[in-house]
mmCIF file of C-alpha atoms and ligand atoms in Angstrom:
data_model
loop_
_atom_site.group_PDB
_atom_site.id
_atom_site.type_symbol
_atom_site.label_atom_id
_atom_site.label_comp_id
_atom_site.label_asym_id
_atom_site.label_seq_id
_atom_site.Cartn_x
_atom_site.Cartn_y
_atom_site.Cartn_z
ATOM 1 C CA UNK A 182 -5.334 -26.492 -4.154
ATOM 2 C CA UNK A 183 -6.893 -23.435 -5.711
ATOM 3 C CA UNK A 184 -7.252 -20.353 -3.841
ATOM 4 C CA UNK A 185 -11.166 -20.167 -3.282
ATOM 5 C CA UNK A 186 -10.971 -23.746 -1.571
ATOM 6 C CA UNK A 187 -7.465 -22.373 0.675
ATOM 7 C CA UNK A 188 -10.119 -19.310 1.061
ATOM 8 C CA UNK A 189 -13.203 -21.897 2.113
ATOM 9 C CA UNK A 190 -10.948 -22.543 4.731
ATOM 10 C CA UNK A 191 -9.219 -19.214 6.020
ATOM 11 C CA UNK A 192 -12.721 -17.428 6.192
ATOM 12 C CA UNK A 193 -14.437 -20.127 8.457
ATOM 13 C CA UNK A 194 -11.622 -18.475 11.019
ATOM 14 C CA UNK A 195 -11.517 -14.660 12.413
ATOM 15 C CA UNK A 196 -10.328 -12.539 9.942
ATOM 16 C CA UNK A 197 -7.201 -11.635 12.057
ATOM 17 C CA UNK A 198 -6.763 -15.683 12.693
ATOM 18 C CA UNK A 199 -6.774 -16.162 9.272
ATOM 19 C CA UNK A 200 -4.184 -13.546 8.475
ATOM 20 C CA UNK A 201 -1.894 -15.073 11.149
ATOM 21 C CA UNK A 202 -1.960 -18.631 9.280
ATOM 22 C CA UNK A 203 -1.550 -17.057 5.695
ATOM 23 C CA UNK A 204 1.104 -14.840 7.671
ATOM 24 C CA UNK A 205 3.108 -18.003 9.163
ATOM 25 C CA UNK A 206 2.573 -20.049 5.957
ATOM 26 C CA UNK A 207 4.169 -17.120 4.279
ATOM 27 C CA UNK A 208 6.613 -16.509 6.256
ATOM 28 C CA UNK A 209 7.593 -20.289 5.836
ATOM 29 C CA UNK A 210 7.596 -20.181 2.293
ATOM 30 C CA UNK A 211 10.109 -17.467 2.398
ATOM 31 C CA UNK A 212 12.486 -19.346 3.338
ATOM 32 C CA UNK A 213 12.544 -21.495 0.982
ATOM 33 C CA UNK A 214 13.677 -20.803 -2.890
ATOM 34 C CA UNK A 215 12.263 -23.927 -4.405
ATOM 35 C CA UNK A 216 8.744 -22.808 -2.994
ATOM 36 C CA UNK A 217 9.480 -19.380 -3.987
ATOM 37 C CA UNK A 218 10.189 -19.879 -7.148
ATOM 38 C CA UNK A 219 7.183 -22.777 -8.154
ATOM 39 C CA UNK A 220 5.026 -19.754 -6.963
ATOM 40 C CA UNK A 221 6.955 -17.102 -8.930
ATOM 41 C CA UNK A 222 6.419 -19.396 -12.039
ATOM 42 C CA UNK A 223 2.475 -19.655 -11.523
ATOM 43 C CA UNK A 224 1.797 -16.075 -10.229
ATOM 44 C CA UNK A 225 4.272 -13.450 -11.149
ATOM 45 C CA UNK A 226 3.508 -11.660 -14.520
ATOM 46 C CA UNK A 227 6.063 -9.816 -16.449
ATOM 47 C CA UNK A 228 6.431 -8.530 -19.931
ATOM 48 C CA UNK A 229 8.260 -5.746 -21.707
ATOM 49 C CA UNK A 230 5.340 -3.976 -21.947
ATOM 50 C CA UNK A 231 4.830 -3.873 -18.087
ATOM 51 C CA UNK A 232 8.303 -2.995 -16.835
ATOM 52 C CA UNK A 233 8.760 0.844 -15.688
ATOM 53 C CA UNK A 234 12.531 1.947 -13.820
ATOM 54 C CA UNK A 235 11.071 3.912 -10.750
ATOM 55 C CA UNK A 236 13.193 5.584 -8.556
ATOM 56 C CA UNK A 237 16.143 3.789 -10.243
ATOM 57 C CA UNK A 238 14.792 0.318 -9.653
ATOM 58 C CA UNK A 239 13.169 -2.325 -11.756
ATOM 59 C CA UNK A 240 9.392 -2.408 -11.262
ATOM 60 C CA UNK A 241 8.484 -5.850 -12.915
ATOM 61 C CA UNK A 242 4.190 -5.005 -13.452
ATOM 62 C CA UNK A 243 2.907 -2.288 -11.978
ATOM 63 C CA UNK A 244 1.030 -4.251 -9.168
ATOM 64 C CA UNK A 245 2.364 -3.760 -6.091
ATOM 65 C CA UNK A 246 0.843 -5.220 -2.280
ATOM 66 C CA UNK A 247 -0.255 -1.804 -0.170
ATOM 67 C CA UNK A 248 0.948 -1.298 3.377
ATOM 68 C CA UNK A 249 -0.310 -2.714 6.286
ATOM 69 C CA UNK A 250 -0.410 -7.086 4.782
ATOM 70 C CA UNK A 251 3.344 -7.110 5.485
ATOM 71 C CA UNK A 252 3.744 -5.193 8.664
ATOM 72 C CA UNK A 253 6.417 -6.771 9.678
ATOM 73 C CA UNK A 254 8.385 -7.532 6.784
ATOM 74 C CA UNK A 255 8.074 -11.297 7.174
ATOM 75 C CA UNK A 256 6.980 -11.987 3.961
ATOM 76 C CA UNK A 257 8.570 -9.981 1.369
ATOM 77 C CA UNK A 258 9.803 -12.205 -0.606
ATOM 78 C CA UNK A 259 6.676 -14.777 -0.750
ATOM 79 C CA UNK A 260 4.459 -11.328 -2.118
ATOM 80 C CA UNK A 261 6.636 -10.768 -4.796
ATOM 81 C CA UNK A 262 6.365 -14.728 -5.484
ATOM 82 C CA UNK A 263 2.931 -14.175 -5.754
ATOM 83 C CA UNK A 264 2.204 -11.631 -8.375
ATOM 84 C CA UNK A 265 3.215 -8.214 -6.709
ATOM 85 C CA UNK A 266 5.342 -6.049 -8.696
ATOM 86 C CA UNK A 267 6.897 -4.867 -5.828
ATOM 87 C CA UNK A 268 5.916 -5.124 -1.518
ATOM 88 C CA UNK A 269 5.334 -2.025 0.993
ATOM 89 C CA UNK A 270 6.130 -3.207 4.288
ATOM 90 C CA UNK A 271 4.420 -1.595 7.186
ATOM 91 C CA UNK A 272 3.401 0.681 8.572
ATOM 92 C CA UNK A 273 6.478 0.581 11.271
ATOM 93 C CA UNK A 274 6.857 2.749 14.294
ATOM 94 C CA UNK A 275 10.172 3.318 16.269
ATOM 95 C CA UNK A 276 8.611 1.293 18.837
ATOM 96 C CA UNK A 277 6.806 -1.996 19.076
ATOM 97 C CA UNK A 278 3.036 -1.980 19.406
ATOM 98 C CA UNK A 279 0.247 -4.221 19.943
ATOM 99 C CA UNK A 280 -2.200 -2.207 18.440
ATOM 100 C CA UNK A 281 -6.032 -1.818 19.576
ATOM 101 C CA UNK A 282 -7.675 -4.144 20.947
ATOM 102 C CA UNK A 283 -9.067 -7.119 19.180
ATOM 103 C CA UNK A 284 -11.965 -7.500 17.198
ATOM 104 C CA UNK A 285 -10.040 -4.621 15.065
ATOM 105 C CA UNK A 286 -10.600 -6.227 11.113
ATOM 106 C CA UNK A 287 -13.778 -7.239 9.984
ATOM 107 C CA UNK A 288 -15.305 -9.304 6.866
ATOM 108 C CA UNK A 289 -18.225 -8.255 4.600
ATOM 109 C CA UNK A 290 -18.030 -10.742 2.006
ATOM 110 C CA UNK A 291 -21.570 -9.645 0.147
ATOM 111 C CA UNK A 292 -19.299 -6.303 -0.878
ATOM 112 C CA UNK A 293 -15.816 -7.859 -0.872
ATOM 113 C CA UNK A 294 -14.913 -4.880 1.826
ATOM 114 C CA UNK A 295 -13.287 -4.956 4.932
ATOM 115 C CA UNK A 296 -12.904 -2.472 7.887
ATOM 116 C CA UNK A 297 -10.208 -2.319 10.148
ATOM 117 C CA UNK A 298 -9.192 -0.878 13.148
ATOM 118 C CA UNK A 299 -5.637 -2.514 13.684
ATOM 119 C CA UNK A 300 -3.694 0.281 14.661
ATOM 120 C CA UNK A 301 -0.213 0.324 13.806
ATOM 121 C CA UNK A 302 0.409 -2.900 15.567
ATOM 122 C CA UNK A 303 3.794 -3.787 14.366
ATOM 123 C CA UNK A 304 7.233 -5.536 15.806
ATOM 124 C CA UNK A 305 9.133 -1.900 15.817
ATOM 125 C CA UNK A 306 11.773 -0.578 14.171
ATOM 126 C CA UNK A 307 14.725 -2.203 15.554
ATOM 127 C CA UNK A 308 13.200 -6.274 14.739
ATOM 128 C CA UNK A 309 12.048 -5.221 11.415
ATOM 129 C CA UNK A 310 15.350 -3.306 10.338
ATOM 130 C CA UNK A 311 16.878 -6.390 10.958
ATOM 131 C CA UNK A 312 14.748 -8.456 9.227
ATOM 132 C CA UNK A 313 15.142 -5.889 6.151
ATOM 133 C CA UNK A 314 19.445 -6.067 6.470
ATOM 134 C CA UNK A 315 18.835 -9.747 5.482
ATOM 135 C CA UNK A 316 16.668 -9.283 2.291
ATOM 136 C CA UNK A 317 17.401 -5.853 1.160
ATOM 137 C CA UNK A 318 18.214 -5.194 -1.531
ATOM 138 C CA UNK A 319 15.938 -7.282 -3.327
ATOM 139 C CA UNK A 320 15.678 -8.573 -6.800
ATOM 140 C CA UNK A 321 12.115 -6.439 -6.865
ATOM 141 C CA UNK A 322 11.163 -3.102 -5.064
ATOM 142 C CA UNK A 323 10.661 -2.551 -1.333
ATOM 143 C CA UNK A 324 8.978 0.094 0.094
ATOM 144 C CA UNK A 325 9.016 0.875 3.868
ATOM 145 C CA UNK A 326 5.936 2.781 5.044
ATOM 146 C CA UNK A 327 6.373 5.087 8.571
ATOM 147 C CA UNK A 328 4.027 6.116 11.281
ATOM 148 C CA UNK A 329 4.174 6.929 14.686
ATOM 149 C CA UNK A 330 3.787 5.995 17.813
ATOM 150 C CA UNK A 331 0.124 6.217 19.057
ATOM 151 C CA UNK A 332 1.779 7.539 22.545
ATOM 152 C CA UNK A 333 4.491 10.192 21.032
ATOM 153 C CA UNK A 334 2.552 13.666 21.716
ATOM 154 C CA UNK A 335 1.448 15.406 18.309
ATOM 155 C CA UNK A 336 4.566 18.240 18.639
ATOM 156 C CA UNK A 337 6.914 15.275 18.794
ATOM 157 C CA UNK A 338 5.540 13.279 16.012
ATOM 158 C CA UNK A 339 8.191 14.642 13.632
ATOM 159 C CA UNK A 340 10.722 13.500 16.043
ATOM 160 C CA UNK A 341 9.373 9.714 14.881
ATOM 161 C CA UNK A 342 9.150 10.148 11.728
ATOM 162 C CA UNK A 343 12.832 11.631 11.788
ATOM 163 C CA UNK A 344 14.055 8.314 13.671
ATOM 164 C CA UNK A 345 12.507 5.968 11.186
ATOM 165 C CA UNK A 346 13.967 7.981 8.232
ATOM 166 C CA UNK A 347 17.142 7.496 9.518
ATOM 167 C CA UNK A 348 16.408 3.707 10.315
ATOM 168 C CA UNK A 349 15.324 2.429 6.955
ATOM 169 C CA UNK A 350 16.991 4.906 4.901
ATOM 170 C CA UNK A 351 19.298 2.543 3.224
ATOM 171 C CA UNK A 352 16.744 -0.582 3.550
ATOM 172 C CA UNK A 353 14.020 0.138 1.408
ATOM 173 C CA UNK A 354 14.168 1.647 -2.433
ATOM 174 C CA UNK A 355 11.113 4.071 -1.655
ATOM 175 C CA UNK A 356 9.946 5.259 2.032
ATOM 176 C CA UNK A 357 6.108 6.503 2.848
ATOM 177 C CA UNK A 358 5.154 8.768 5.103
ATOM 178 C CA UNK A 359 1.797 7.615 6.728
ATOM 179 C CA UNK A 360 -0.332 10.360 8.535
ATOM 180 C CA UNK A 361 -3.793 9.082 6.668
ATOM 181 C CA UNK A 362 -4.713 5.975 9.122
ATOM 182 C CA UNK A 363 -7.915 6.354 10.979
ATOM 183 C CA UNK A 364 -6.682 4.471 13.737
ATOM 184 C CA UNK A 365 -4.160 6.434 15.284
ATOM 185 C CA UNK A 366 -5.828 9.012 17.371
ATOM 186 C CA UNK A 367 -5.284 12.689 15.805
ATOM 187 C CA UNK A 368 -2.879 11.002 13.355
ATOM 188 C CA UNK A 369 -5.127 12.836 9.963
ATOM 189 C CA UNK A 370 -4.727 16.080 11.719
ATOM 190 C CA UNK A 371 -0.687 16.194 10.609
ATOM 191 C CA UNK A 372 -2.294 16.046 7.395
ATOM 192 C CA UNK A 373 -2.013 19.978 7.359
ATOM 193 C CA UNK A 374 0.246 21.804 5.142
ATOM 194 C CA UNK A 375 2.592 23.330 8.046
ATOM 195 C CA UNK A 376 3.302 19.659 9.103
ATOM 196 C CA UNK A 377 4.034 18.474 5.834
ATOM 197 C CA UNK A 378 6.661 21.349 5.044
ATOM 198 C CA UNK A 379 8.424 20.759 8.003
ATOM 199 C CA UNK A 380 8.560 16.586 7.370
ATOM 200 C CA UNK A 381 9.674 17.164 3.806
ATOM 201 C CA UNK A 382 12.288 19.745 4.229
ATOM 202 C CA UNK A 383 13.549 18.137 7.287
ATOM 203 C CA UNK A 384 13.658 14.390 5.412
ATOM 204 C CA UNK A 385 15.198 15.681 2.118
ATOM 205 C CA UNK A 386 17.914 17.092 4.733
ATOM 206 C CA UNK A 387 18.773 13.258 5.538
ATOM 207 C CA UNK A 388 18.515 11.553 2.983
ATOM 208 C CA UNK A 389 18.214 11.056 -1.013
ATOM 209 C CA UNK A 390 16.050 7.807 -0.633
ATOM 210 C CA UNK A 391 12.649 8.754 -2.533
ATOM 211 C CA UNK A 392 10.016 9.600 0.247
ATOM 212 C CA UNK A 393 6.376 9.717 -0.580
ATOM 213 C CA UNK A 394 2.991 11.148 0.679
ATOM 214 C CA UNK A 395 0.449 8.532 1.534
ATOM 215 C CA UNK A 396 -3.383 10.526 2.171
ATOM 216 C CA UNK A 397 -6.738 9.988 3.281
ATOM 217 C CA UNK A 398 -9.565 9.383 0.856
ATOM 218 C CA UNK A 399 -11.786 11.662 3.079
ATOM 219 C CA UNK A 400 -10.966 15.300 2.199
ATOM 220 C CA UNK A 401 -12.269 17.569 -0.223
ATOM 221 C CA UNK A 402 -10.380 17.510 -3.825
ATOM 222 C CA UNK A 403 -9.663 20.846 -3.038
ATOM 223 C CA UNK A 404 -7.730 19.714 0.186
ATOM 224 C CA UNK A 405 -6.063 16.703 -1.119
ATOM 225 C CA UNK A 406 -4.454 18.762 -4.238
ATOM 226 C CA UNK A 407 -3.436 21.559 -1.703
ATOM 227 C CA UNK A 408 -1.636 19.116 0.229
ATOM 228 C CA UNK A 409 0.115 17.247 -1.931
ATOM 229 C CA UNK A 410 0.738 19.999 -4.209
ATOM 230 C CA UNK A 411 2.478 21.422 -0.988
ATOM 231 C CA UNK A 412 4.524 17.621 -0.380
ATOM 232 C CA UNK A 413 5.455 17.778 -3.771
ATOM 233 C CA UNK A 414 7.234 21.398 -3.523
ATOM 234 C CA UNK A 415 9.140 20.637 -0.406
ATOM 235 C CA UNK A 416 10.228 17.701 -1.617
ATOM 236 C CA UNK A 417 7.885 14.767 -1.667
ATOM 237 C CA UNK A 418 8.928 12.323 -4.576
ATOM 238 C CA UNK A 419 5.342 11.047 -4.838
ATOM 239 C CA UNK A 420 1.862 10.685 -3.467
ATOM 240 C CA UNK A 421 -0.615 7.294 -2.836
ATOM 241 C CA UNK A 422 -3.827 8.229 -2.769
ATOM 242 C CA UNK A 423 -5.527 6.372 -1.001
ATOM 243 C CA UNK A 424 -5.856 4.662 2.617
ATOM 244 C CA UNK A 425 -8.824 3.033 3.882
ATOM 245 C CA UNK A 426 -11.752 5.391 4.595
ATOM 246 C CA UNK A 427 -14.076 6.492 7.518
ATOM 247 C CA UNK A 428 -16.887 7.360 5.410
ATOM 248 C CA UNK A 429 -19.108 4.899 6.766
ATOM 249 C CA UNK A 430 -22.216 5.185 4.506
ATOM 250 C CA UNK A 431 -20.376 3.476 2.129
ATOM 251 C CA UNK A 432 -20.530 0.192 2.990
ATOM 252 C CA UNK A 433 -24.018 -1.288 4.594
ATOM 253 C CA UNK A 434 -24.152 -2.428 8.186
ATOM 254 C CA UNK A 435 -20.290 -0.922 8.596
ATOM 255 C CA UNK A 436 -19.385 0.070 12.233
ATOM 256 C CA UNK A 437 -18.673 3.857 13.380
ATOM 257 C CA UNK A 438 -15.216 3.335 13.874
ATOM 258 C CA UNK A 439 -11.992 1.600 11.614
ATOM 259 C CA UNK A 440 -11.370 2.164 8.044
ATOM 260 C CA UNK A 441 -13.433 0.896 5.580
ATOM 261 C CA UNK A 442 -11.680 -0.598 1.915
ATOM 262 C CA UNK A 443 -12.020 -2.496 -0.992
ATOM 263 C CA UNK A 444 -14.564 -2.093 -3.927
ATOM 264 C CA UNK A 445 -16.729 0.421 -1.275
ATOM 265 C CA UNK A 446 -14.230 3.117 -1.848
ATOM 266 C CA UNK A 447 -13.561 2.113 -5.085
ATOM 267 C CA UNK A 448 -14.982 6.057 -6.923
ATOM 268 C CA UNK A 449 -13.885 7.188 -3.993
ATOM 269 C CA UNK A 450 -10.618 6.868 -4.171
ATOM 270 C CA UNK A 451 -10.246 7.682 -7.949
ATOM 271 C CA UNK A 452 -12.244 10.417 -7.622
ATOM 272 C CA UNK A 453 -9.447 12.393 -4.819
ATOM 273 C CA UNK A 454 -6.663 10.561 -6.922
ATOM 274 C CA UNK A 455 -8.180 11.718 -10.514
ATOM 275 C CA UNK A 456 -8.352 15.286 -8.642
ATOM 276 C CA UNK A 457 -4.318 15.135 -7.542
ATOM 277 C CA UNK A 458 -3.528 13.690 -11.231
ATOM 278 C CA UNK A 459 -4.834 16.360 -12.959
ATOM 279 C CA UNK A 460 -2.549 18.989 -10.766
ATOM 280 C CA UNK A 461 0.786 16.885 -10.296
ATOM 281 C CA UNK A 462 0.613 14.466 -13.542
ATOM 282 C CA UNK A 463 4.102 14.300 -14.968
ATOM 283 C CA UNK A 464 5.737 16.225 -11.407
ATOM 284 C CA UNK A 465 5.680 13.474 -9.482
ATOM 285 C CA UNK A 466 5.737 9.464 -8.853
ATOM 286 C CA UNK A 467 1.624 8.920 -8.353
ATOM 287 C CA UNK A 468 0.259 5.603 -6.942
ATOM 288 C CA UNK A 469 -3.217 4.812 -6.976
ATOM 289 C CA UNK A 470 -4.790 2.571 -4.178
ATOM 290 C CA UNK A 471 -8.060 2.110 -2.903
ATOM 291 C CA UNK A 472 -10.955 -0.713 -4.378
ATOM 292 C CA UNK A 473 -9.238 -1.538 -7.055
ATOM 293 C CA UNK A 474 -9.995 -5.183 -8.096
ATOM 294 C CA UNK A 475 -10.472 -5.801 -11.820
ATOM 295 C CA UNK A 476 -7.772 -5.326 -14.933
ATOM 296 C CA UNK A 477 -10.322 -2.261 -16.178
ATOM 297 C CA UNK A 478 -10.095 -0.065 -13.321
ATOM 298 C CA UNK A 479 -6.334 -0.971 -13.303
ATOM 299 C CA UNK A 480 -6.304 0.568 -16.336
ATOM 300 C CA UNK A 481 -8.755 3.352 -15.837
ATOM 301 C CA UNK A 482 -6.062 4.234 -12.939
ATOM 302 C CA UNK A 483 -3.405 4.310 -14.858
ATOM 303 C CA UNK A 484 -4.622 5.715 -17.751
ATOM 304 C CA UNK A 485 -5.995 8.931 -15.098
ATOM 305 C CA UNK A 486 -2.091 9.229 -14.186
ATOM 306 C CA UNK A 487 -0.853 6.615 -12.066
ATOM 307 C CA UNK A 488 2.287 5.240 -12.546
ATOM 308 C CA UNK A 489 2.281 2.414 -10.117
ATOM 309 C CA UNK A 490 -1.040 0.877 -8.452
ATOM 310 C CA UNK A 491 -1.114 -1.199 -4.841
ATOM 311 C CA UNK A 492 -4.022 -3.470 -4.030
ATOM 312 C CA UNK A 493 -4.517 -5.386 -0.371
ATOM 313 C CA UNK A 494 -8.674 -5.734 0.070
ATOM 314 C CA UNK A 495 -9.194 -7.295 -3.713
ATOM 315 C CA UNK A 496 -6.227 -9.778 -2.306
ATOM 316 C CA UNK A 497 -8.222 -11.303 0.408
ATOM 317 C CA UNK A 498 -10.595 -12.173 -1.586
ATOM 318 C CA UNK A 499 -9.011 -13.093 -5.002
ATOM 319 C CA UNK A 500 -5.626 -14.310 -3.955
ATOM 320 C CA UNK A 501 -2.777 -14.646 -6.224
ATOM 321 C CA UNK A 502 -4.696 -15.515 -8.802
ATOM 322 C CA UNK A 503 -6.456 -11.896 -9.124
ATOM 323 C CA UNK A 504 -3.265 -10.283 -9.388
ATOM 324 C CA UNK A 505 -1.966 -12.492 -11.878
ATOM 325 C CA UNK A 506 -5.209 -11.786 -14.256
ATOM 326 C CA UNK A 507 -5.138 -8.220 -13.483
ATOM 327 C CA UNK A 508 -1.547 -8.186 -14.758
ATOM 328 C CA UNK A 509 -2.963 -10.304 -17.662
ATOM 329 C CA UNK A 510 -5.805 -8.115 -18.594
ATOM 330 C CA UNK A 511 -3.477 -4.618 -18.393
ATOM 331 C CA UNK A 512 -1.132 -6.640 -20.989
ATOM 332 C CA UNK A 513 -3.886 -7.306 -23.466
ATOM 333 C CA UNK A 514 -5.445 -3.574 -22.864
ATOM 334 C CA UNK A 515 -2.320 -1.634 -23.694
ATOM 335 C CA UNK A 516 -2.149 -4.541 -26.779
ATOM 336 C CA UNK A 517 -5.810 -3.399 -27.552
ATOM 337 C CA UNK A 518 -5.087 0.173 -27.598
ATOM 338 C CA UNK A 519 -2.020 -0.177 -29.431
ATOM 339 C CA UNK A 520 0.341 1.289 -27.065
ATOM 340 C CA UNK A 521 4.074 -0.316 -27.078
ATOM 341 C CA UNK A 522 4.553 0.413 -23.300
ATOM 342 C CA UNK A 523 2.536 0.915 -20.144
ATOM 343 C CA UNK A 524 4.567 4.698 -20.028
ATOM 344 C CA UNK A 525 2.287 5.487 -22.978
ATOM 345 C CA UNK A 526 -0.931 4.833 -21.338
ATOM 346 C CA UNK A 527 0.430 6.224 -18.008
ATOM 347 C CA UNK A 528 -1.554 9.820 -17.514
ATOM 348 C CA UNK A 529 -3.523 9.124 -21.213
ATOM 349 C CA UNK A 530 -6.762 10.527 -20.194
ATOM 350 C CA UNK A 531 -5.489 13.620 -19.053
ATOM 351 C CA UNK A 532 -2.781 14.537 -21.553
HETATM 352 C C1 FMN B 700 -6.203 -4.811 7.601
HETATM 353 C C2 FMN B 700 -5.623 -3.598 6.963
HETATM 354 C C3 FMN B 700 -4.493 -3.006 7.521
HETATM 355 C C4 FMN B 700 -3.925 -1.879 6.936
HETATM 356 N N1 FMN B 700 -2.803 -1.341 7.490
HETATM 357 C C5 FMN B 700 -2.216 -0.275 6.899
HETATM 358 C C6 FMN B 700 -1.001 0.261 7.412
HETATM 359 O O1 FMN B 700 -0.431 -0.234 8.381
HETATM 360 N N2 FMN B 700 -0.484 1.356 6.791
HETATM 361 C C7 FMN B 700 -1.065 1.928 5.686
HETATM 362 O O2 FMN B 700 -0.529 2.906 5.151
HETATM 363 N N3 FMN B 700 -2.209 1.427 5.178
HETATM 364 C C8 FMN B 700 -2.784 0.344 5.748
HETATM 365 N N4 FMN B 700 -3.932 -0.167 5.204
HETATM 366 C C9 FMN B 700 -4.552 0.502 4.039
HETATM 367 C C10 FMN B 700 -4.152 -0.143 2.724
HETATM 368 O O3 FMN B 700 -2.759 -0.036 2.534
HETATM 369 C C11 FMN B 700 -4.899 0.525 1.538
HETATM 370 O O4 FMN B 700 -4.492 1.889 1.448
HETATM 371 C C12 FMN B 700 -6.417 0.475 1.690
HETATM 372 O O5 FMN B 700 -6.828 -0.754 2.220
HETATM 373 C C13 FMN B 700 -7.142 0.696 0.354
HETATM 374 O O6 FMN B 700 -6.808 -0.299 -0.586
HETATM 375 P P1 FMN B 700 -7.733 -1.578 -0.892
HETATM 376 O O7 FMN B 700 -9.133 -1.073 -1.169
HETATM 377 O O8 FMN B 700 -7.096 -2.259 -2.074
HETATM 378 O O9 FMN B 700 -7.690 -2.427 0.316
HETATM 379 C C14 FMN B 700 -4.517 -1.303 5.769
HETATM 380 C C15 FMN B 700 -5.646 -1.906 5.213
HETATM 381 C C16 FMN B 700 -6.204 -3.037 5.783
HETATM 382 C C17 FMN B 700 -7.427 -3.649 5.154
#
């Protein structure tokens, strides 16, 4: 079956309905290698000219699923099956939440968006470090991505992110620090540059394990290259740019509350992560996220600086498929502009 008849199906259900039976299919599929591998052979691209060593580990393409599809790293393994270069799992807190309360994701097919309001809800540290001890390390990347609790006060919040550093530490091959989701209350206001000093320079104090800087699409360029300018001086070893956004005149008929993502915040997003390129290009590990959903801007990403790209909106509504042609059309682009390797046409815009 082809994935726009599987998605006939999943969207006649609740979004959040439909991402429990892709989740449990998944999940089932993970378990077993014959599956894993049939999938492997249909979806997952590679090619010399795609492979980059990041933070000492292979990167296959540069594709990689963004936080927040695999909160509960139950389906590593089946992601990586189906196209992604590598899988952030998350975002987990020390504890178990449920989240807000439900509707919290909604559709708008006419703009392949989506907005959600989910929440952090996530099994908790403890269940999901022990689902990582089984799979880590993999044959492909993990990343774990942080937050905390909605109920720790603000002036404990570091105290989380301390406990989850320590936690996954040795279970994931990158880490990311997530203050830039809408739907923790007050979360975006540790996005300040006293915060971020004190997280970095505290984390780099435990551990070696690369830690990034995950940030909000709504700041000014100015902000966004102030703060990770200041991340990458105390310590951060990269920056995604971008979450979902709560800029709600982009997307028609959107509700006031949630993060809105996919080809919406498309200029968006390049625009901050173009801005934060231009300042830390060739300092730093930079990942671009945020509407991408076509080879082209792939490309235009990476050729702006990015070294490694995550997609989850363009996903939902092009399944395995998209990612497999995206990796396709990046192959035959770097072909087209003669380049040998992706690393040449990594930051070639800006050189
Ligand atoms: C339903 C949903 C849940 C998400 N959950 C998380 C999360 O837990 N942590 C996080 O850092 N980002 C989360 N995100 C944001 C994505 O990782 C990504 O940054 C954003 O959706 C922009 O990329 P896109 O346009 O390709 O979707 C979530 C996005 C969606 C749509």
């Amino acid at each position: 079956m082809d994935y726009q008849s599987i998605k006939n199906i999943l969207f006649k259900f609740e979004p959040e309905t439909a991402h429990h039976i892709a989740a449990t299919a998944f999940e089932l599929a993970s378990f077993m290698p014959p599956v894993l591998n049939a999938l492997q052979k249909r979806y997952l691209v590679t090619s010399p000219l795609l492979e980059q060593d990041i933070f000492g580990k292979k990167f296959a393409n540069p594709l990689g699923i963004a936080a927040g599809f695999d909160k509960n790293a139950t389906m590593t393994k089946t992601l990586h099956a189906l196209g992604f270069g590598y899988v952030e799992v998350g975002t987990v807190t020390p504890k178990p939440q449920t989240g807000n309360p439900l509707p919290r994701l909604f559709r708008y097919p006419r703009y392949e968006a989506l907005q959600n309001a989910m929440g952090f809800n996530n099994d908790g540290a403890e269940i999901i470090k022990k689902r990582l001890e089984r799979i880590y390390p993999a044959d492909f990347p993990i990343g774990v991505n942080i937050g905390k609790n909605k109920t720790t006060p603000q002036a404990k919040a570091l105290e989380d992110y301390r406990f989850l550093i320590e936690n996954f530490k040795d279970l994931a091959d990158y880490l990311v620090v997530n203050i830039s989701s809408p739907n923790t209350p007050n979360l975006r206001d540790l996005q300040n540059e006293q915060f971020i000093k004190d997280l970095f320079i505290m984390a780099k104090d435990i551990t070696s394990t690369p830690i990034l800087l995950k940030i909000a699409p709504d700041m000014s360029p100015e902000q966004a290259v102030n703060l990770t300018a200041t991340a990458v001086e105390a310590g951060a070893d990269g920056i995604i740019a971008t979450n979902t956004s709560i800029d709600y005149s982009l997307l028609k008929g959107a509700k006031d509350f949630g993060g809105i993502s996919g080809k919406v915040i498309k200029d968006k997003s390049f625009a901050i992560f173009k801005e934060i390129a231009k300042e830390l290009f060739g300092k730093t590990v930079l990942v671009s996220v945020g509407g991408i959903e076509s080879a082209e801007e792939a490309y235009r990403r990476i050729k702006a600086g990015a070294n490694l790209l995550q997609i989850y909106t363009a996903f939902i509504y092009g399944g395995p498929k998209l990612i497999a042609d995206i990796n396709k059309g990046l192959i035959e682009a770097l072909q087209k502009d003669g380049y040998e390797h992706i690393s040449q046409a990594v930051g070639a815009d800006i050189r």
